[in-house]
XYZ file of C-alpha atoms in Angstrom:
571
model
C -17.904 -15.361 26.209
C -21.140 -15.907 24.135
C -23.301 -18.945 24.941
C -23.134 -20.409 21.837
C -18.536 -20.355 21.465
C -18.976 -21.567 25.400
C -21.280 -24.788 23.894
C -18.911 -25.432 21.345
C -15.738 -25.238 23.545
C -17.135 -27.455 26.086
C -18.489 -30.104 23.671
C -14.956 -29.417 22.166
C -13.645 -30.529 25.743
C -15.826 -33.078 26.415
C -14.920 -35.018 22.830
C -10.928 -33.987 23.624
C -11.655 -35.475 27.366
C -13.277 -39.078 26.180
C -10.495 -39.628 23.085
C -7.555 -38.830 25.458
C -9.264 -41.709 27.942
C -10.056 -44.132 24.939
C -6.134 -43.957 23.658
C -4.399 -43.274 27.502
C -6.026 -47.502 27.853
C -3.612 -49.138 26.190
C -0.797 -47.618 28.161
C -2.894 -49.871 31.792
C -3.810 -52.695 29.447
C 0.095 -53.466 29.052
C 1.505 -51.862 32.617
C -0.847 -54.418 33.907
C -0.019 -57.095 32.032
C 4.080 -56.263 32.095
C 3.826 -55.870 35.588
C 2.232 -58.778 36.610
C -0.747 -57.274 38.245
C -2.854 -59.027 35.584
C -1.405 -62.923 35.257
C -2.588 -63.614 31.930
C -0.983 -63.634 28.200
C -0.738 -60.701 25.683
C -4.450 -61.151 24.806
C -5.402 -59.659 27.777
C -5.070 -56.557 26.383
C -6.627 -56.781 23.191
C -9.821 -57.687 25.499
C -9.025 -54.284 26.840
C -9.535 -52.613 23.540
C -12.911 -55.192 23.235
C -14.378 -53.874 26.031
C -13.409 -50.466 24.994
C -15.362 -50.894 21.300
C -18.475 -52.762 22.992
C -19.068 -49.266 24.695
C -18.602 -47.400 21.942
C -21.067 -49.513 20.124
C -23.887 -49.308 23.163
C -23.094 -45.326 23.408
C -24.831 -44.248 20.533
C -27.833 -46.780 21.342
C -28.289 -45.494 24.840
C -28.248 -41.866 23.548
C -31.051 -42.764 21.005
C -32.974 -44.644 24.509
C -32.508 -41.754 26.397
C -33.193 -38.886 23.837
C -36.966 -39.641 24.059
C -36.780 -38.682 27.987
C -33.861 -36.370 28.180
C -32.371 -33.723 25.863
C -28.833 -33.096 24.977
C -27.225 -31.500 27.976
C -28.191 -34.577 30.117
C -27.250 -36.931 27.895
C -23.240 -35.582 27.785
C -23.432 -35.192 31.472
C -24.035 -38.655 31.558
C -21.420 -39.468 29.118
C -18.832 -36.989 31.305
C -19.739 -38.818 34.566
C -19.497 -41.889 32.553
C -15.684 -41.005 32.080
C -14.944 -39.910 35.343
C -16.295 -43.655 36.697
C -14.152 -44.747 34.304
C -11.161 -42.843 35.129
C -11.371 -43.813 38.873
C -11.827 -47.269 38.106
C -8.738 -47.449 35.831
C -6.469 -45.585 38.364
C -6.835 -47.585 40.937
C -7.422 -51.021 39.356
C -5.567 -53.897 40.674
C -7.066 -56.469 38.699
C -7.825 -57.032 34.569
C -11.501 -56.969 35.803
C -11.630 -53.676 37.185
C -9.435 -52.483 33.884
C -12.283 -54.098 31.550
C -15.433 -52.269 33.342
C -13.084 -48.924 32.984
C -12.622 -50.047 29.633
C -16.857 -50.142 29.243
C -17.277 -47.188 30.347
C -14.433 -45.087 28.764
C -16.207 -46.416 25.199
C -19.628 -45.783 26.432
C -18.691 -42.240 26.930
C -16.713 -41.647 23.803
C -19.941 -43.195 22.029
C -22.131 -40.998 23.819
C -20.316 -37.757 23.361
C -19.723 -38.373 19.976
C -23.639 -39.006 18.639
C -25.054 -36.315 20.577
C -22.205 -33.432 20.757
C -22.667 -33.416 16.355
C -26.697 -33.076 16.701
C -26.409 -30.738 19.714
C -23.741 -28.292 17.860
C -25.948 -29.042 14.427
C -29.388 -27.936 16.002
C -27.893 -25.023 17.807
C -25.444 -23.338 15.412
C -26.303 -21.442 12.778
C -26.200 -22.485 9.534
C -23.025 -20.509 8.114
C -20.972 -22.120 11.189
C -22.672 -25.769 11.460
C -20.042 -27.172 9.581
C -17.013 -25.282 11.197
C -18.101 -26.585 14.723
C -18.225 -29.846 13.792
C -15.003 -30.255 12.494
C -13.613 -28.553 15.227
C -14.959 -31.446 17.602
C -13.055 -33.266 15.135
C -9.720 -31.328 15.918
C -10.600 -31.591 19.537
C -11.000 -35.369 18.974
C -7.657 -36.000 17.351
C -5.524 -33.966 19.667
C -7.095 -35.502 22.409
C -5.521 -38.972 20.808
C -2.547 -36.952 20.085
C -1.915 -35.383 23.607
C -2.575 -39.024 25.227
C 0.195 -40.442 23.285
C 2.528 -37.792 23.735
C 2.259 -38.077 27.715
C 2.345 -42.338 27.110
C 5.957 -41.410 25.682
C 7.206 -39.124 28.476
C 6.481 -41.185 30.890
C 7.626 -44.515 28.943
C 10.918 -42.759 28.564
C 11.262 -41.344 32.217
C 9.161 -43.665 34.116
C 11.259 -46.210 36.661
C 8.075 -48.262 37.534
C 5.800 -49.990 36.249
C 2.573 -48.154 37.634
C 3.359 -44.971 35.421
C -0.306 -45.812 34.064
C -2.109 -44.765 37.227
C -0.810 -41.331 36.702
C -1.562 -41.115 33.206
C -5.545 -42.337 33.987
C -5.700 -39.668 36.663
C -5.223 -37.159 33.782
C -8.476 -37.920 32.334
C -9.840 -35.682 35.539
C -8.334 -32.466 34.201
C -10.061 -32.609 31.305
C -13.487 -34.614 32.477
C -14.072 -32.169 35.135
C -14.084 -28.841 33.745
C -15.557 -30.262 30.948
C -18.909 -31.406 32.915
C -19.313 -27.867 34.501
C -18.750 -25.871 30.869
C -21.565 -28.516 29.483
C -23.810 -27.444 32.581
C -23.934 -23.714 32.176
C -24.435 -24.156 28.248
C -28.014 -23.970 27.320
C -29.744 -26.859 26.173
C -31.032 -27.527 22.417
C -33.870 -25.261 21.298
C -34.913 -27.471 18.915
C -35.358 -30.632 21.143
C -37.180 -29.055 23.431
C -40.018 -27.686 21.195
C -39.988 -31.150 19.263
C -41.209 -31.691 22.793
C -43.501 -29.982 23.493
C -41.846 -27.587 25.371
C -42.063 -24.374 23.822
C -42.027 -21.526 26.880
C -38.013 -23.327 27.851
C -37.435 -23.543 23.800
C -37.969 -19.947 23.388
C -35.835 -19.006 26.279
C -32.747 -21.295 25.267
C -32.964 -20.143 21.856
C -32.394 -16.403 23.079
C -29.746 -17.650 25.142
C -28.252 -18.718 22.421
C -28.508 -16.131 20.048
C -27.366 -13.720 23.335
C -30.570 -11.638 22.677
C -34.101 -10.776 24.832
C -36.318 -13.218 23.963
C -38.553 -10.647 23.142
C -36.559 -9.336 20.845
C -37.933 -8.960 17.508
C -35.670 -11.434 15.473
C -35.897 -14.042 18.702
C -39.723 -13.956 17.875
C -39.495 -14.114 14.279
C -36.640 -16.718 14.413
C -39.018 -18.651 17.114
C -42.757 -18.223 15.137
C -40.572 -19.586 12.235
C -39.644 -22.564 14.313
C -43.218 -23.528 15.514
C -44.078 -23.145 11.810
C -42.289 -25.958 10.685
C -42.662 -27.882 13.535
C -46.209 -27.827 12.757
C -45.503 -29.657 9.353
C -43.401 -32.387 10.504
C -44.936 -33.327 13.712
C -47.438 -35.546 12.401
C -45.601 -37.200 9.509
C -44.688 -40.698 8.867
C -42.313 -42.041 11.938
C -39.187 -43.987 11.822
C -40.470 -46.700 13.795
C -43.345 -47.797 12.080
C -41.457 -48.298 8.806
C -37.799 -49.667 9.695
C -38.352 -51.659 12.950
C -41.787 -52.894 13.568
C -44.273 -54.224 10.610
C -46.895 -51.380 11.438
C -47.593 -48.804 8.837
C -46.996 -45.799 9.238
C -49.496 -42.822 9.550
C -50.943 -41.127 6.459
C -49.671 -37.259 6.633
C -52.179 -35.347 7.084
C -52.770 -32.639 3.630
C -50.128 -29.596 4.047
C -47.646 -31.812 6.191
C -44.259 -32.749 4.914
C -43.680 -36.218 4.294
C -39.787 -36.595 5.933
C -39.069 -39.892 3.871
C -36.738 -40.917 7.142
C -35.899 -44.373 5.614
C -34.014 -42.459 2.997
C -32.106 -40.327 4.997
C -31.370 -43.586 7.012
C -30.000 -45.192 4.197
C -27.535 -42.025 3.060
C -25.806 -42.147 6.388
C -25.842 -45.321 7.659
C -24.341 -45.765 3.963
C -21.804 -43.160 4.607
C -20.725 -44.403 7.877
C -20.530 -47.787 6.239
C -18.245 -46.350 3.461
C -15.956 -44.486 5.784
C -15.031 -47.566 7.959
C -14.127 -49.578 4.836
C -12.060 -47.513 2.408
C -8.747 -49.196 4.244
C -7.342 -46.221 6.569
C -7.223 -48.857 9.415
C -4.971 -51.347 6.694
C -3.015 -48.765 5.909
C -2.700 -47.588 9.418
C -1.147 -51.407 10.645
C 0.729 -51.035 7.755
C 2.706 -47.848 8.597
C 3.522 -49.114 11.731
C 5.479 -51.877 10.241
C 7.184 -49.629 8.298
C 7.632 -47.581 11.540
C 9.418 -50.154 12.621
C 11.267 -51.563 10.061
C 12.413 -48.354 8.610
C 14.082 -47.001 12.186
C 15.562 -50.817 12.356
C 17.239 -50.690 8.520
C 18.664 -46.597 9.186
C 20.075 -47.119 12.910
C 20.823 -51.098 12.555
C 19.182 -51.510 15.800
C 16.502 -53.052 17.158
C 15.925 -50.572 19.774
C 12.505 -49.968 21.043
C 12.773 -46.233 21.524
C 12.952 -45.465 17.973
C 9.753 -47.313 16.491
C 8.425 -45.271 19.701
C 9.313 -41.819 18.508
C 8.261 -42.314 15.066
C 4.912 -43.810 16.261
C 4.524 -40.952 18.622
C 4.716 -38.523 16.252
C 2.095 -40.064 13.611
C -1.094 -39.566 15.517
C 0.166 -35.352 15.303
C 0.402 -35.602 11.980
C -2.976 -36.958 11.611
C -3.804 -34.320 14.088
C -2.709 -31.585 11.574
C -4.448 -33.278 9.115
C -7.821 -32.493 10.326
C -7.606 -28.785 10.733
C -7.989 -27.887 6.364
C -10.977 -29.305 6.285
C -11.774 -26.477 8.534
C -11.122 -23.652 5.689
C -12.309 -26.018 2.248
C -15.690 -27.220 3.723
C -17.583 -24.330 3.998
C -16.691 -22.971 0.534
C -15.925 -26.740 -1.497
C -19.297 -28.461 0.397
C -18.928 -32.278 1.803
C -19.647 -33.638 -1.746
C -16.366 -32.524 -2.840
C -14.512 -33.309 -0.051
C -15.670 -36.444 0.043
C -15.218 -37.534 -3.331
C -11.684 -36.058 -3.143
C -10.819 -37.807 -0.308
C -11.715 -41.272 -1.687
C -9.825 -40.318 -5.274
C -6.816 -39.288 -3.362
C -7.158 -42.551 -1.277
C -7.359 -44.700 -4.287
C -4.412 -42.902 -6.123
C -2.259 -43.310 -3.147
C -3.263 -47.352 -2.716
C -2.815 -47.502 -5.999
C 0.986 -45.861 -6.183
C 2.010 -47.519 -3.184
C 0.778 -51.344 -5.145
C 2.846 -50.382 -7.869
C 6.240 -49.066 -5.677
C 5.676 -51.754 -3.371
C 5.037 -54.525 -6.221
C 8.383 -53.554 -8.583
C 10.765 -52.931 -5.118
C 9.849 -57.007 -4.264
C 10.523 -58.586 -7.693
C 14.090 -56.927 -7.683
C 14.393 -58.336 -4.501
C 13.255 -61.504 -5.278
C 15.766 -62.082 -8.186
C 18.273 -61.374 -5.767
C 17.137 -63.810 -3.189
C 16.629 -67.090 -3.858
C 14.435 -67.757 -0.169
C 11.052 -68.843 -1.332
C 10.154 -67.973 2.452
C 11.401 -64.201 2.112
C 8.931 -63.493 -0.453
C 6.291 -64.869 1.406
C 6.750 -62.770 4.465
C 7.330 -59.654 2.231
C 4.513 -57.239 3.061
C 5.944 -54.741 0.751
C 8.988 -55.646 -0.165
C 11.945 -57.810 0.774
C 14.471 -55.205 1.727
C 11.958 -54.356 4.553
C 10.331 -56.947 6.032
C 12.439 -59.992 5.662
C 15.097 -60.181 8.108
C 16.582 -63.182 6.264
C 18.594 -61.340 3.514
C 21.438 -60.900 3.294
C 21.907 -57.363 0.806
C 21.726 -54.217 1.707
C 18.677 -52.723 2.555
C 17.196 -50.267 0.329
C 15.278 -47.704 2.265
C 14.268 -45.760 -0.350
C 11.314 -47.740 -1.029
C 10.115 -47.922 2.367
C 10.417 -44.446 2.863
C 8.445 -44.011 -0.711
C 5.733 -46.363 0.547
C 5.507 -44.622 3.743
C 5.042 -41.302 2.568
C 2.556 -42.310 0.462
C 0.277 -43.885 3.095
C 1.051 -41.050 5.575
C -0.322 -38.837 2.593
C -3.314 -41.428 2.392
C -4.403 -40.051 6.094
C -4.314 -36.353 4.432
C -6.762 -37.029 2.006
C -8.940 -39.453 4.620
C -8.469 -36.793 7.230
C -9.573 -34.433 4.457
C -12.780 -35.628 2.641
C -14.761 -38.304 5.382
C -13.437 -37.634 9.178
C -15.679 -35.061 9.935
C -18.117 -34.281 7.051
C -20.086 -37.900 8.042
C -20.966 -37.224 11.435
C -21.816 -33.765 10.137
C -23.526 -35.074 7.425
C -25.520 -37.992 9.586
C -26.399 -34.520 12.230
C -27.857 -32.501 9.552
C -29.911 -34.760 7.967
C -32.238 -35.557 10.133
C -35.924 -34.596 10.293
C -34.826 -30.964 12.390
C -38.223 -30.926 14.446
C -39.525 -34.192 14.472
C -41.265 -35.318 17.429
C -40.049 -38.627 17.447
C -36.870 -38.035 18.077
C -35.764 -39.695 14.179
C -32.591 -36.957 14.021
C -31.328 -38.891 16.663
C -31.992 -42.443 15.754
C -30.550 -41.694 12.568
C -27.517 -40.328 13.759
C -27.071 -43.309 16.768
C -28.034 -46.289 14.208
C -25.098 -44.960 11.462
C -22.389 -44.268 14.771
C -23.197 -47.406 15.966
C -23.227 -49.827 12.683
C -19.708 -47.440 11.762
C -18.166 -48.859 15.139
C -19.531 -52.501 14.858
C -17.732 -52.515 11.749
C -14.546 -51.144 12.954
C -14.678 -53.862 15.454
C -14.445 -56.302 12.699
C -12.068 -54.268 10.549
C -9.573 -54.465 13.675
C -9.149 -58.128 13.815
C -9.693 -59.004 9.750
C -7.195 -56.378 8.644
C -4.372 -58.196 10.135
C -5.329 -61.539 8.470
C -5.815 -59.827 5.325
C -2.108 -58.372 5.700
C -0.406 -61.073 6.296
C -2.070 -63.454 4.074
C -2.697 -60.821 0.905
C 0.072 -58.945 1.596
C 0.056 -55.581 -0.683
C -3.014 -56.883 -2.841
C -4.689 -56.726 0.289
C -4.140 -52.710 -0.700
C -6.038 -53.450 -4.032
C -9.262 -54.070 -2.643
C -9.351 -50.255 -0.540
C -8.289 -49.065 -4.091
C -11.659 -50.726 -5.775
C -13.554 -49.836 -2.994
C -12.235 -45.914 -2.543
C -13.531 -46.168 -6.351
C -16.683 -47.067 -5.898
C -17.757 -44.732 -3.002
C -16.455 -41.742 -4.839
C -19.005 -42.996 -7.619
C -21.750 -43.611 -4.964
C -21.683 -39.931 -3.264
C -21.454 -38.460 -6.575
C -24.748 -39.842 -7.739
C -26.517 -40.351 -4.302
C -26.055 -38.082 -1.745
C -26.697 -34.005 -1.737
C -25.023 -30.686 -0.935
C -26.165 -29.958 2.884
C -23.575 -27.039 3.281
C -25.086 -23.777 3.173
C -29.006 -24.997 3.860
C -30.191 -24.549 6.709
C -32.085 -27.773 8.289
C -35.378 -26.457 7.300
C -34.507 -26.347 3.409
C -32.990 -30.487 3.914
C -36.154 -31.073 5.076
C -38.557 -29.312 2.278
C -35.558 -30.865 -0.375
C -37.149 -34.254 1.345
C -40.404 -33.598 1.561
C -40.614 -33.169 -2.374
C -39.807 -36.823 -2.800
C -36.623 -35.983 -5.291
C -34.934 -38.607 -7.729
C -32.864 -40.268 -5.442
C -30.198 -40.123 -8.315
C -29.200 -36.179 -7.696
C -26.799 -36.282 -10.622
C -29.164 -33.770 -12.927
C -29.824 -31.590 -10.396
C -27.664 -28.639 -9.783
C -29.081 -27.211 -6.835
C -28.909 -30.279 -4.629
C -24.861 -30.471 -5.926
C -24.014 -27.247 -5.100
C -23.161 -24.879 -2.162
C -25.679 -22.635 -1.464
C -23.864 -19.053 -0.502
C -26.510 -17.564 1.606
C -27.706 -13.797 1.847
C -28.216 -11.256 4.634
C -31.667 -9.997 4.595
C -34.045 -12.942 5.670
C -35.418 -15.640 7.115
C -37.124 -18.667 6.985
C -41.129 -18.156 7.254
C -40.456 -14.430 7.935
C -41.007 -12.524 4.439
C -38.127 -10.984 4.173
C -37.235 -9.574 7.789
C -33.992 -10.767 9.326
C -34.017 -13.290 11.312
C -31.788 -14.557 14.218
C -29.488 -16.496 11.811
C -28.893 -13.596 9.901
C -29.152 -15.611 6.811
C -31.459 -15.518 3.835
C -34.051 -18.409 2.991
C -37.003 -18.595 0.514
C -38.849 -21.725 -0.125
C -39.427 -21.003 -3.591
C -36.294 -19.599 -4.851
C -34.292 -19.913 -1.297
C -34.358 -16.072 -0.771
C -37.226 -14.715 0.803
C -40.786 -15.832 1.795
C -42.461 -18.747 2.732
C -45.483 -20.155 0.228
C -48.393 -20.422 1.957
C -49.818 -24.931 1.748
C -52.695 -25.700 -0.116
C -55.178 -27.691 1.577
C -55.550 -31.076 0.460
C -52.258 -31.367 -0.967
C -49.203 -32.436 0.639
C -46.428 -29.581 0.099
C -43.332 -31.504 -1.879
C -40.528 -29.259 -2.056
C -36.624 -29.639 -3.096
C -34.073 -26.830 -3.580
C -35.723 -25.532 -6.332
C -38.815 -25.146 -3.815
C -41.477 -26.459 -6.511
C -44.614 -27.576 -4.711
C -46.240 -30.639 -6.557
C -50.067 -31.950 -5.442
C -49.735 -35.429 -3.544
C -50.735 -38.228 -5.219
C-alpha cells in the first residue's frame, strides 16, 4: 500500500475509532443510571455528555500546546491512547465518577484527532486529493456514529441485562488499537518538520510520502521548492503578537510575505461559528419528536422499539449523506457547496414553517383546547395527545422529510469543507506553528458553541415552537451572503498560492475578483519554484499566471501577490 493511502486510512480509523466512543457513551450513561449502579436522577447522564463536550473543547487547545514540541504523529498517538484510557475506564466503571473521567477523555481524543488528522492529511496530500481526504475523514466520522448506534440497537433488542454497555465500550479496542499502530508506521508531516527546523527528517518523510528516493530528481525539486517558501514566511508577522498579547508584531523583513494571520483567523473561526448555528442541531431534536410521534400515530402504540428503529436508522442516512460531497467538491469548490448548503437549509426551514404553520390552524379550529395549541410543536395532530380526531400523518411525514432533506444539504455544503477549509488556510510553513492555532482556536470556539446550542435549542423549542425554525431560516440567509462576499476558492491551489493570494493584502470583499471565486483546474507540467519541471505533485503552478515559474523578489519591497500573482512595492 503507498504511504500516503496508509496515512489517510489510519487517520480515517483513528476519526471512525474516537466518534464510535463519543456516541457508544450514552448507551453507559443510561445502563448505569437504569441499573442502579449510579444512584442519581436522569441528569446524570446529561453530565455524561458535559464531560464528553469539555474534552472536546480542551482537545483542540492541547493540540495547539503541544504542536510547538511535537508534530502530528505524536499528537494522534496521544489522542489514540487517550481513547484506549478511556475505553478501559468506561468498561469497567462501577461508579458515575469513573464514567465522567471516561467521558473526558473520550472528548479529548475526538478533539484531538479531529484538529490535527485535517492539517496532517492537508500538509501531506497533494493538492488535487486534499479535499477528497478530508471528506473521507468525514465519512469515516459519521459511520463511526452510525456503526455505534447500530450495535446500541442489537444489543438493546437482545440484551437480558443491564451491563450490555460494558461490551459495547470494549468495542472501542478493535478500532483504537489497530488504529494506533497504522498511525505509527505512517510518516510524519514534511511540512512541520522543516517549519522546524528540521530539514535532513523533512526531506526524508517527504520521499516517503511521495514513495520515491529522496534523491530523486522531483523529491529535490519538490523539496528546494519547499525551503524556498519557507524562507519567505519564516520571519513574518506572528499570530501571537497581534491576537493575544499587546506586543507588536515584527516588521517583515523586504522580500518576505506578510501572512496577514488575523485574517485568516477571522474566515474560519467565522466559518466554524456559522456552521454550529444554521439550526441542524434544532432540527435534529425536532425529528426525533417526530420519530416518535409519527411511529406512535401509524402503530397506535406507545412502544419503545419503534421510535428505536426509526432513530437507528437516521444517523445512516446522515451517513449517506456525507459521501456526494466526495464527487461535487473537487469540481463545484467549497464556495459553492457552501452557499448551496445554507440556500437549501433555508428553503427547507422555510417549507417546513409554512406546512407546519397551515397543518396547526386546521387543527386548531377543530379543537377548542387552548392548551393543545400551546404544546403543538408543529402541529396538533402530532404532538398533542389531548385530541380527540384522527390523526393526520401526512403532515408529519411532510415535515419530516423535509428536515431529513435539511441534513442532505447540511451534510452537503459545511460538514466537511470547514475543517478543510480552517486546514488549508493556514500560513503552510510558518514557524510558529499559526496553521495550527488557527485550526485549534475555530474547532474549539465551534464546540463551545455546540455546548450551548445543546441546552438552548430545547428551550427555544418548546417555548418558540416552529418560529423557533424562522430564526435558522434568517440566519442560513445571511451566511450564504457572508461566504459569497468574504471568503475564497481554496480548491485547486495548492497551500503555497493561499499564501502568496495573502501576502498581496487583497480586498477582503472577493466579490470582483474571479480568480479567488473560482476553481483552479490545475496542469501537468510544473511546479512551484521549479520553472517548469515537474514536480512531486505533478501539478502545475506559476506565481504570475499560476502555470509555470516563480518571479524572482525585489529587494526592498515586500512581494504582495493574489491569484492573479501581481507583485505590488510595500508601502
Amino acid at each position: 500500500m503507498a504511504t500516503s493511502k496508509l496515512l489517510s486510512w489510519a487517520l480515517c480509523l483513528a476519526l471512525f475509532g474516537a466518534a464510535f466512543s463519543s456516541r457508544i457513551l450514552s448507551i453507559a450513561a443510561s445502563s448505569l443510571t437504569a441499573t442502579g449502579i449510579a444512584s442519581g436522577t436522569r441528569s446524570l447522564s446529561s453530565w455524561v455528555a458535559v464531560a464528553l463536550m469539555v474534552g472536546m473543547i480542551v482537545g483542540p487547545l492541547l493540540v495547539w500546546l503541544l504542536s510547538r514540541f511535537v508534530g502530528r504523529k505524536p499528537v494522534v498517538l496521544c489522542a489514540i491512547v487517550s481513547g484506549i484510557l478511556a475505553a478501559i475506564l468506561t468498561t469497567s466503571a462501577s461508579l458515575m465518577q469513573q464514567l465522567f473521567v471516561g467521558a473526558g477523555f473520550t472528548g479529548l481524543s475526538l478533539g484531538m484527532v479531529v484538529t490535527t488528522a485535517s492539517l496532517w492529511l492537508v500538509e501531506t496530500a497533494e493538492t488535487p486529493d486534499r479535499c477528497k481526504k478530508i471528506v473521507l475523514l468525514n465519512i469515516a466520522a459519521a459511520a463511526g456514529s452510525a456503526v455505534a448506534t447500530w450495535i446500541e440497537f442489537i444489543f438493546t433488542m437482545t440484551a437480558t441485562n443491564g451491563q450490555v454497555f460494558r461490551a459495547c465500550m470494549a468495542l472501542q479496542l478493535v478500532f483504537q488499537v489497530p488504529a494506533f499502530f497504522l498511525v505509527f508506521r505512517s510518516p510524519e508531516s514534511f511540512r512541520w518538520l522543516l517549519s522546524h527546523d528540521k530539514p535532513d527528517e523533512a526531506r526524508s518523510a517527504l520521499a516517503r510520502i511521495r514513495n520515491q528516493p529522496q534523491n530523486s530528481p522531483p523529491i529535490t525539486a519538490r523539496f528546494n521548492a519547499l525551503v524556498h517558501h519557507r524562507q519567505q514566511t519564516a520571519s513574518t508577522p506572528y499570530l501571537y503578537g497581534r491576537c493575544i498579547t499587546s506586543r507588536k508584531s515584527p516588521t517583515p523583513h523586504p522580500g518576505m510575505l506578510h501572512l496577514h494571520v488575523p485574517r485568516r483567523l477571522a474566515l474560519v473561526t467565522g466559518l466554524q461559528t456559522m456552521a454550529t448555528l444554521m439550526g441542524i442541531q434544532t432540527a435534529n431534536l425536532y425529528l426525533s419528536y417526530l420519530l416518535r410521534n409519527l411511529f406512535a400515530q401509524a402503530s397506535g402504540s406507545s412502544s419503545y422499539h419503534g421510535p428505536l428503529i426509526l432513530a437507528t436508522f437516521l444517523p445512516t442516512i446522515d451517513f449517506l449523506f456525507t459521501i456526494p460531497p466526495l464527487f461535487l467538491l473537487p469540481r463545484l469548490g467549497i464556495r459553492k457547496l457552501m452557499i448551496t448548503g445554507s440556500l437549501g437549509l433555508a428553503t427547507c426551514l422555510l417549507v417546513a414553517v409554512i406546512v407546519s404553520s397551515t397543518n396547526a390552524s386546521l387543527s386548531s379550529s377543530s379543537s377548542s383546547s387552548s392548551s393543545s395549541s400551546s404544546t403543538t410543536l408543529f402541529f396538533t395532530s402530532s404532538f398533542a395527545t389531548t385530541t380527540t380526531h384522527t390523526p393526520n400523518l401526512a403532515p408529519t411525514a411532510a415535515v419530516f422529510t423535509v428536515l431529513l432533506t435539511a441534513y442532505f444539504f447540511y451534510d452537503l455544503g459545511w460538514n466537511a469543507t470547514t475543517f478543510l477549509f480552517q486546514s488549508e488556510l493556514g500560513p503552510s510553513l510558518n514557524s510558529h506553528d499559526e496553521n495550527t492555532a488557527l485550526a485549534s482556536i475555530a474547532t474549539a470556539t465551534r464546540f463551545a458553541i455546540e455546548v450551548a446550542m445543546v441546552f438552548s435549542s430545547s428551550y427555544g423549542v418548546f417555548e418558540l415552537g416552529r418560529f423557533y425554525l424562522l430564526i435558522w431560516l434568517f440566519t442560513n440567509l445571511a451566511f450564504a451572503a457572508v461566504v459569497f462576499v468574504f471568503y475564497p476558492e481554496t480548491v485547486g491551489r495548492s497551500l503555497e498560492e493561499i499564501d502568496l493570494y495573502f501576502a498581496r493584502a487583497p480586498r477582503k470583499v472577493v466579490v470582483r475578483d474571479r480568480d479567488a471565486r473560482g476553481v483552479r483546474k490545475r496542469k501537468s507540467g510544473g511546479y512551484y519554484g521549479g520553472g517548469g519541471e515537474r514536480g512531486g505533485d505533478g501539478e502545475s503552478v506559476e506565481v504570475r499566471q499560476w502555470h509555470g515559474r516563480a518571479e524572482e523578489m525585489v529587494p526592498g519591497r515586500e512581494a504582495r501577490m493574489g491569484w492573479r500573482g501581481v507583485a505590488e512595492p510595500c508601502k
